[in-house]
Amino acid sequence: MTDTRIIDASDPSDQNGIVDLAVGLLVEGEVVALPTETVYGLGADALNADAVAKIFTAKERPKFDPLIVHVGSYEQIDEVANVPDELREVIDKLMKAHWPGPLTLVLPKKECVPDIVTSGLPAVAVRMSAHPLMKAIVRKLGRPIAAPSANRFGRISPTSASAVEKELAGRIPMIIDGGACREGLESTIIRPEISADAGKKGVLIHVLRSGPVTKEMLQRFGKVVRVKKNRSEDAPEAPGQLASHYAPVTPLRLLSKPSEFKPEPGKKYALLSYCGSEKAGFMDLHEWVAVEQLSPGNGKLAEAAVRFFYVLRLLDEIGADEIIAEPVSETGLGVAMMDKLRRASVR
Ligand code: TXA
Ligand code: MG
């Protein structure tokens, strides 16, 4: 057991001291849980293989699941990735439009990136976080930070420091509490490629994981295609994207319509509702032991995204036998949420 210090970063005048604390641990080859705008990450010096190994131990993460490397500037992408000449223009445009922000780019890796970071793949996933603390910490460290979401493997991603504490207390030395994450869903992961099949722009954008940067936002950079290879028997292109992911401990079932719900006598069911609307037909269906709404009233997708992992975690802690999930509108940000609900669903 490690004593886990939780550092409150709510007062901006403490920022420099907190950055120094985190950087001090990272320099020593330790791991630190850090806030980002998407979800909390568990960071280590990306170029120190022994430090990165501690991430896998703390998370009980299998070594086949590679990590995202966080940089502090546009230029730093060239420290970890070999950006092919033909992709330079589109990468520059994507960075200008979405960095810092929730977009991860998969590119051929530089030799200095240890194999443990990429699970031996020839590619590295890179992003630049918009969170002021994360940005300041990467810059002060002067080296890229490898950081997966700060949850135990296969569990719900943490969007607050208290959620990280539940997942990793006793396993890591420090959690920097930077408040609630403003996006609430993990970054969109893409692999851009030059291709003759990609129409006028000639750029094919493979979406490896849907997230806050939506298909609609990516379309102006090239032809967007979703990578669907995610059954566990296949080798997925984004190896962490296994079918059974983001799962609460309580079984969860995503239903497309209320008539699919056949409760078993004596079982306790909780409802994950999209907007709490009775019109959807789920609210009145049953005496739910608990109901949580993603975006009460009018189903705003950005609000639902911010609350998504928080609400899943709440329902998981209720002690229900099963969580029934209502579908979310599958456009924009809803694509990422439906993807996660499908992966979490046991059906
Ligand atoms: O928003 C985020 O992306 C958060 C914050 C902390 O930055 N990070 C995050 O990391 O969600 P993680 O480890 O939970 O998910 C990273 C996923 C891996 O599971 C894998 O699917 C994909 O990124 N990935 C990482 N490196 C890759 C690579 N070289 N090639 C393909 N996919 C990769
Ligand atoms: Mg994760």
Coordinates of C-alpha atoms and ligand atoms in Angstrom, one line a residue:
M1 CA 0.0 0.0 0.0
T2 CA 1.2 3.5 -0.9
D3 CA -0.1 6.6 0.9
T4 CA -2.0 8.6 -1.7
R5 CA -1.8 12.4 -1.3
I6 CA -4.7 14.3 -2.7
I7 CA -3.7 17.8 -3.7
D8 CA -6.4 20.4 -4.0
A9 CA -5.7 22.6 -7.0
S10 CA -8.8 24.8 -6.8
D11 CA -6.8 28.0 -5.8
P12 CA -5.0 29.3 -9.0
S13 CA -2.4 31.0 -6.8
D14 CA -1.2 27.6 -5.7
Q15 CA -0.6 26.5 -9.3
N16 CA 3.2 26.9 -9.5
G17 CA 3.7 24.9 -6.3
I18 CA 1.4 22.1 -7.4
V19 CA 3.1 21.9 -10.8
D20 CA 6.5 21.6 -9.0
L21 CA 5.2 18.8 -6.8
A22 CA 3.8 16.8 -9.8
V23 CA 7.0 17.4 -11.9
G24 CA 9.2 16.4 -8.9
L25 CA 7.5 13.0 -8.7
L26 CA 7.5 12.5 -12.5
V27 CA 11.3 13.2 -12.6
E28 CA 11.8 10.6 -10.0
G29 CA 10.1 8.1 -12.2
E30 CA 6.8 8.1 -10.2
V31 CA 3.2 8.1 -11.5
V32 CA 0.8 11.0 -10.7
A33 CA -3.0 11.2 -11.4
L34 CA -3.6 14.4 -13.3
P35 CA -6.7 16.3 -14.5
T36 CA -7.3 16.7 -18.2
E37 CA -10.4 18.3 -20.0
T38 CA -11.6 14.8 -21.0
V39 CA -11.1 12.4 -18.0
Y40 CA -8.4 12.1 -15.4
G41 CA -5.2 10.5 -16.5
L42 CA -2.5 8.5 -14.7
G43 CA 0.7 10.1 -15.9
A44 CA 4.4 9.1 -16.1
D45 CA 7.4 10.3 -18.0
A46 CA 6.7 8.7 -21.5
L47 CA 10.4 8.2 -22.2
N48 CA 11.1 6.3 -19.0
A49 CA 10.1 2.7 -19.5
D50 CA 10.3 1.8 -15.8
A51 CA 8.1 4.8 -14.8
V52 CA 5.6 3.8 -17.5
A53 CA 5.6 0.2 -16.2
K54 CA 4.2 1.5 -12.9
I55 CA 1.1 2.8 -14.8
F56 CA 0.4 -0.8 -15.9
T57 CA 0.9 -2.2 -12.4
A58 CA -1.4 0.5 -10.7
K59 CA -4.1 0.0 -13.3
E60 CA -3.8 -3.8 -13.6
R61 CA -3.7 -3.0 -17.3
P62 CA -2.6 -5.7 -19.8
K63 CA 0.6 -4.8 -21.7
F64 CA -1.2 -5.2 -25.1
D65 CA -3.1 -1.9 -24.4
P66 CA -1.0 1.1 -25.5
L67 CA -0.9 4.5 -23.9
I68 CA -1.6 8.0 -25.2
V69 CA 1.4 10.4 -25.1
H70 CA 0.6 14.0 -24.0
V71 CA 2.7 16.8 -25.4
G72 CA 3.0 20.4 -24.4
S73 CA 3.4 22.1 -27.8
Y74 CA 2.8 21.5 -31.5
E75 CA 6.5 21.1 -32.0
Q76 CA 6.8 18.3 -29.4
I77 CA 4.8 16.0 -31.7
D78 CA 8.1 15.6 -33.7
E79 CA 9.9 14.4 -30.6
V80 CA 7.7 11.3 -30.4
A81 CA 6.3 10.8 -33.9
N82 CA 7.7 10.7 -37.5
V83 CA 5.1 12.7 -39.2
P84 CA 5.2 11.5 -42.9
D85 CA 5.8 14.4 -45.3
E86 CA 2.6 13.8 -47.2
L87 CA 0.6 14.0 -43.9
R88 CA 2.3 17.2 -42.6
E89 CA -0.3 19.6 -44.0
V90 CA -3.3 17.8 -42.7
I91 CA -1.7 17.2 -39.3
D92 CA -0.9 20.9 -39.0
K93 CA -4.5 21.8 -39.8
L94 CA -5.8 19.2 -37.3
M95 CA -3.5 20.5 -34.6
K96 CA -4.4 24.1 -35.3
A97 CA -8.1 23.3 -35.1
H98 CA -8.2 20.9 -32.2
W99 CA -5.0 21.3 -30.1
P100 CA -5.0 21.8 -27.2
G101 CA -8.1 19.6 -27.0
P102 CA -9.7 16.2 -27.1
L103 CA -8.1 14.8 -30.3
T104 CA -5.5 12.1 -30.4
L105 CA -3.5 11.4 -33.5
V106 CA -2.0 8.0 -34.3
L107 CA 1.3 8.4 -36.2
P108 CA 4.5 6.3 -36.9
K109 CA 6.5 6.5 -33.7
K110 CA 10.1 7.7 -33.0
E111 CA 12.6 5.3 -31.7
C112 CA 12.9 7.1 -28.4
V113 CA 9.3 6.1 -27.4
P114 CA 9.7 2.9 -25.4
D115 CA 7.9 -0.2 -26.6
I116 CA 5.9 -0.5 -23.4
V117 CA 4.1 2.8 -24.3
T118 CA 2.9 1.6 -27.7
S119 CA 2.6 -2.1 -26.8
G120 CA 5.2 -2.8 -29.4
L121 CA 3.2 -1.2 -32.2
P122 CA 5.1 0.9 -34.7
A123 CA 2.6 3.8 -34.1
V124 CA 2.2 6.2 -31.2
A125 CA -0.9 8.0 -30.1
V126 CA -0.3 11.7 -29.3
R127 CA -2.5 14.5 -27.9
M128 CA -2.1 17.9 -26.3
S129 CA -4.5 18.5 -23.3
A130 CA -6.3 21.8 -22.9
H131 CA -6.3 21.5 -19.1
P132 CA -4.2 24.4 -17.7
L133 CA -2.6 22.2 -15.0
M134 CA -1.8 19.3 -17.4
K135 CA -0.4 21.7 -19.9
A136 CA 1.8 23.4 -17.3
I137 CA 3.0 20.1 -16.0
V138 CA 4.0 18.7 -19.4
R139 CA 5.8 22.0 -20.2
K140 CA 7.7 22.2 -16.9
L141 CA 8.7 18.6 -17.2
G142 CA 10.0 19.3 -20.7
R143 CA 9.2 15.7 -21.7
P144 CA 6.1 14.0 -23.0
I145 CA 3.7 12.4 -20.5
A146 CA 2.2 9.0 -21.1
A147 CA -1.3 8.9 -19.5
P148 CA -4.1 6.5 -19.8
S149 CA -7.4 7.2 -18.0
A150 CA -6.9 6.9 -14.2
N151 CA -9.1 3.9 -13.6
R152 CA -8.4 0.2 -13.1
F153 CA -8.5 -1.6 -16.4
G154 CA -11.9 -2.1 -18.0
R155 CA -13.7 0.1 -15.4
I156 CA -15.5 3.4 -15.7
S157 CA -13.2 6.4 -16.6
P158 CA -12.9 9.0 -13.8
T159 CA -14.1 12.5 -14.3
S160 CA -13.3 13.8 -10.8
A161 CA -10.5 13.3 -8.3
S162 CA -12.9 11.4 -6.0
A163 CA -13.5 8.9 -8.7
V164 CA -9.7 8.5 -9.2
E165 CA -9.4 8.0 -5.4
K166 CA -12.0 5.2 -5.5
E167 CA -10.1 3.5 -8.4
L168 CA -6.5 3.9 -7.4
A169 CA -6.1 5.1 -3.7
G170 CA -3.3 3.1 -2.1
R171 CA -1.7 2.3 -5.4
I172 CA -0.3 5.7 -6.5
P173 CA 1.5 8.5 -4.5
M174 CA -0.5 11.5 -5.7
I175 CA -3.8 12.7 -7.2
I176 CA -4.0 16.4 -8.4
D177 CA -7.6 17.5 -7.8
G178 CA -8.3 19.9 -10.7
G179 CA -12.1 19.7 -10.4
A180 CA -14.6 18.1 -12.7
C181 CA -13.6 17.4 -16.3
R182 CA -15.3 19.7 -18.7
E183 CA -15.6 17.3 -21.6
G184 CA -16.4 14.2 -19.7
L185 CA -15.6 11.7 -22.5
E186 CA -12.2 10.4 -23.6
S187 CA -10.5 12.0 -26.6
T188 CA -11.4 11.1 -30.2
I189 CA -8.6 8.9 -31.6
I190 CA -7.9 9.1 -35.3
R191 CA -5.3 7.8 -37.8
P192 CA -5.0 10.0 -40.8
E193 CA -3.8 8.4 -44.1
I194 CA -3.3 9.5 -47.6
S195 CA -5.4 7.5 -49.9
A196 CA -6.6 7.5 -53.5
D197 CA -10.0 6.3 -52.3
A198 CA -10.5 9.4 -50.2
G199 CA -12.0 11.8 -52.8
K200 CA -10.8 15.3 -53.5
K201 CA -8.8 15.9 -50.4
G202 CA -7.1 12.6 -50.6
V203 CA -7.1 12.2 -46.8
L204 CA -8.7 9.2 -45.1
I205 CA -9.4 9.7 -41.4
H206 CA -9.8 6.5 -39.6
V207 CA -11.7 7.0 -36.3
L208 CA -10.4 4.5 -33.8
R209 CA -12.4 5.8 -30.9
S210 CA -15.4 8.2 -31.1
G211 CA -15.2 11.2 -28.7
P212 CA -15.7 14.9 -28.3
V213 CA -14.3 15.8 -31.7
T214 CA -17.2 14.4 -33.8
K215 CA -17.4 13.0 -37.3
E216 CA -19.1 16.2 -38.4
M217 CA -16.1 18.2 -37.1
L218 CA -13.6 16.0 -38.9
Q219 CA -15.2 15.9 -42.3
R220 CA -13.6 19.1 -43.4
F221 CA -10.2 17.5 -43.1
G222 CA -10.9 14.4 -45.2
K223 CA -13.1 11.3 -45.7
V224 CA -14.1 10.0 -42.2
V225 CA -14.4 6.2 -41.7
R226 CA -15.1 4.5 -38.5
V227 CA -13.0 1.5 -37.6
K228 CA -15.4 -1.1 -36.4
K229 CA -13.0 -4.0 -35.6
N230 CA -13.7 -4.2 -31.9
R231 CA -14.7 -7.7 -31.1
S232 CA -12.4 -9.3 -28.6
E233 CA -11.4 -12.2 -30.9
D234 CA -10.0 -9.7 -33.5
A235 CA -6.8 -7.8 -33.0
P236 CA -8.4 -4.3 -32.8
E237 CA -6.6 -1.4 -34.4
A238 CA -7.0 0.6 -31.2
P239 CA -6.1 -2.3 -29.0
G240 CA -7.8 -1.0 -25.8
Q241 CA -11.1 -0.8 -27.6
L242 CA -12.2 -4.3 -26.7
A243 CA -15.9 -5.2 -26.7
S244 CA -16.1 -5.4 -22.9
H245 CA -15.0 -1.9 -21.9
Y246 CA -16.1 0.9 -19.7
A247 CA -18.1 -1.6 -17.7
P248 CA -19.7 -0.9 -14.3
V249 CA -19.5 -3.8 -11.9
T250 CA -23.3 -4.0 -12.0
P251 CA -24.4 -5.6 -15.2
L252 CA -25.8 -3.0 -17.7
R253 CA -28.2 -3.6 -20.5
L254 CA -28.8 -1.1 -23.3
L255 CA -32.4 -1.4 -24.6
S256 CA -33.5 0.2 -27.9
K257 CA -37.2 0.3 -26.8
P258 CA -39.2 -0.1 -23.6
S259 CA -41.0 -3.3 -24.8
E260 CA -37.6 -5.1 -24.6
F261 CA -37.7 -4.8 -20.8
K262 CA -38.8 -8.1 -19.2
P263 CA -38.1 -7.7 -15.5
E264 CA -37.5 -10.8 -13.4
P265 CA -39.5 -10.9 -10.1
G266 CA -37.5 -9.9 -7.1
K267 CA -34.7 -8.2 -9.1
K268 CA -33.7 -4.6 -8.4
Y269 CA -33.3 -2.5 -11.6
A270 CA -31.9 1.0 -11.9
L271 CA -32.6 3.2 -14.9
L272 CA -30.0 5.3 -16.8
S273 CA -32.3 7.7 -18.6
Y274 CA -31.2 10.1 -21.4
C275 CA -33.4 13.1 -20.6
G276 CA -35.9 11.8 -18.1
S277 CA -38.7 12.2 -20.6
E278 CA -41.8 10.1 -20.0
K279 CA -42.4 10.1 -23.7
A280 CA -39.5 7.7 -24.2
G281 CA -41.6 5.2 -22.2
F282 CA -38.9 4.0 -19.8
M283 CA -39.6 6.2 -16.8
D284 CA -43.1 4.7 -16.1
L285 CA -42.1 1.2 -17.1
H286 CA -41.1 0.0 -13.7
E287 CA -40.5 0.8 -10.0
W288 CA -36.8 1.6 -10.5
V289 CA -34.7 1.4 -7.4
A290 CA -32.9 4.5 -8.8
V291 CA -33.1 6.7 -11.8
E292 CA -30.4 9.0 -13.1
Q293 CA -30.8 11.4 -16.0
L294 CA -28.0 12.3 -18.3
S295 CA -29.5 15.6 -19.4
P296 CA -32.7 16.3 -17.6
G297 CA -35.4 17.9 -19.6
N298 CA -34.2 18.4 -23.1
G299 CA -31.4 16.0 -23.8
K300 CA -28.4 18.3 -24.4
L301 CA -25.6 16.0 -25.6
A302 CA -22.8 18.1 -24.2
E303 CA -24.4 18.0 -20.8
A304 CA -25.0 14.3 -21.1
A305 CA -21.4 13.8 -22.0
V306 CA -20.1 15.7 -18.9
R307 CA -22.4 13.7 -16.6
F308 CA -22.0 10.3 -18.4
F309 CA -19.3 8.5 -16.4
Y310 CA -20.3 10.3 -13.2
V311 CA -23.9 9.0 -13.5
L312 CA -22.8 5.5 -14.5
R313 CA -20.6 5.4 -11.4
L314 CA -23.5 6.6 -9.2
L315 CA -25.8 3.9 -10.5
D316 CA -23.1 1.3 -10.1
E317 CA -22.8 2.1 -6.4
I318 CA -26.6 1.8 -5.7
G319 CA -26.5 -2.0 -5.3
A320 CA -29.0 -2.7 -8.1
D321 CA -29.0 -6.2 -9.8
E322 CA -29.0 -4.6 -13.2
I323 CA -28.7 -1.1 -14.8
I324 CA -31.1 -0.6 -17.8
A325 CA -29.9 2.1 -20.2
E326 CA -32.1 4.1 -22.5
P327 CA -30.5 5.0 -25.9
V328 CA -29.0 8.4 -26.3
S329 CA -29.6 10.3 -29.6
E330 CA -26.8 8.9 -31.8
T331 CA -25.5 12.0 -33.5
G332 CA -22.5 14.2 -32.6
L333 CA -21.3 13.4 -29.1
G334 CA -24.1 10.8 -28.8
V335 CA -22.0 8.5 -31.1
A336 CA -19.3 8.2 -28.4
M337 CA -21.9 7.6 -25.6
M338 CA -23.8 4.9 -27.5
D339 CA -20.5 3.2 -28.4
K340 CA -19.6 3.1 -24.7
L341 CA -23.1 1.9 -23.7
R342 CA -22.9 -0.9 -26.2
R343 CA -19.5 -2.0 -24.9
A344 CA -20.7 -1.9 -21.4
S345 CA -23.9 -3.8 -22.2
V346 CA -24.0 -7.5 -21.4
R347 CA -26.5 -8.5 -23.9
Ligands
TXA1 O1 -8.9 11.6 -23.3 C1 -8.1 10.7 -23.3 O2 -7.7 10.2 -24.3 C2 -7.6 10.2 -21.9 C3 -6.8 11.3 -21.2 C4 -6.2 10.9 -19.9 O3 -5.9 11.9 -22.1 N1 -6.8 9.1 -22.1 C5 -7.3 7.8 -22.4 O4 -6.4 6.8 -22.4 O5 -8.5 7.7 -22.6 P1 -6.7 5.3 -22.4 O6 -5.5 4.6 -22.2 O7 -7.8 5.0 -21.4 O8 -7.2 5.0 -23.9 C6 -6.2 5.0 -24.8 C7 -6.5 4.2 -26.0 C8 -6.0 2.8 -25.9 O9 -6.8 1.9 -25.2 C9 -5.9 2.4 -27.4 O10 -7.1 2.0 -27.8 C10 -5.5 3.7 -28.1 O11 -5.8 4.7 -27.1 N2 -4.1 3.8 -28.4 C11 -3.1 4.2 -27.7 N3 -1.9 4.1 -28.4 C12 -2.3 3.6 -29.6 C13 -1.6 3.3 -30.8 N4 -0.3 3.4 -30.9 N5 -2.3 2.8 -31.9 C14 -3.6 2.7 -31.8 N6 -4.3 3.0 -30.7 C15 -3.7 3.4 -29.6
MG2 MG -9.4 4.2 -20.5

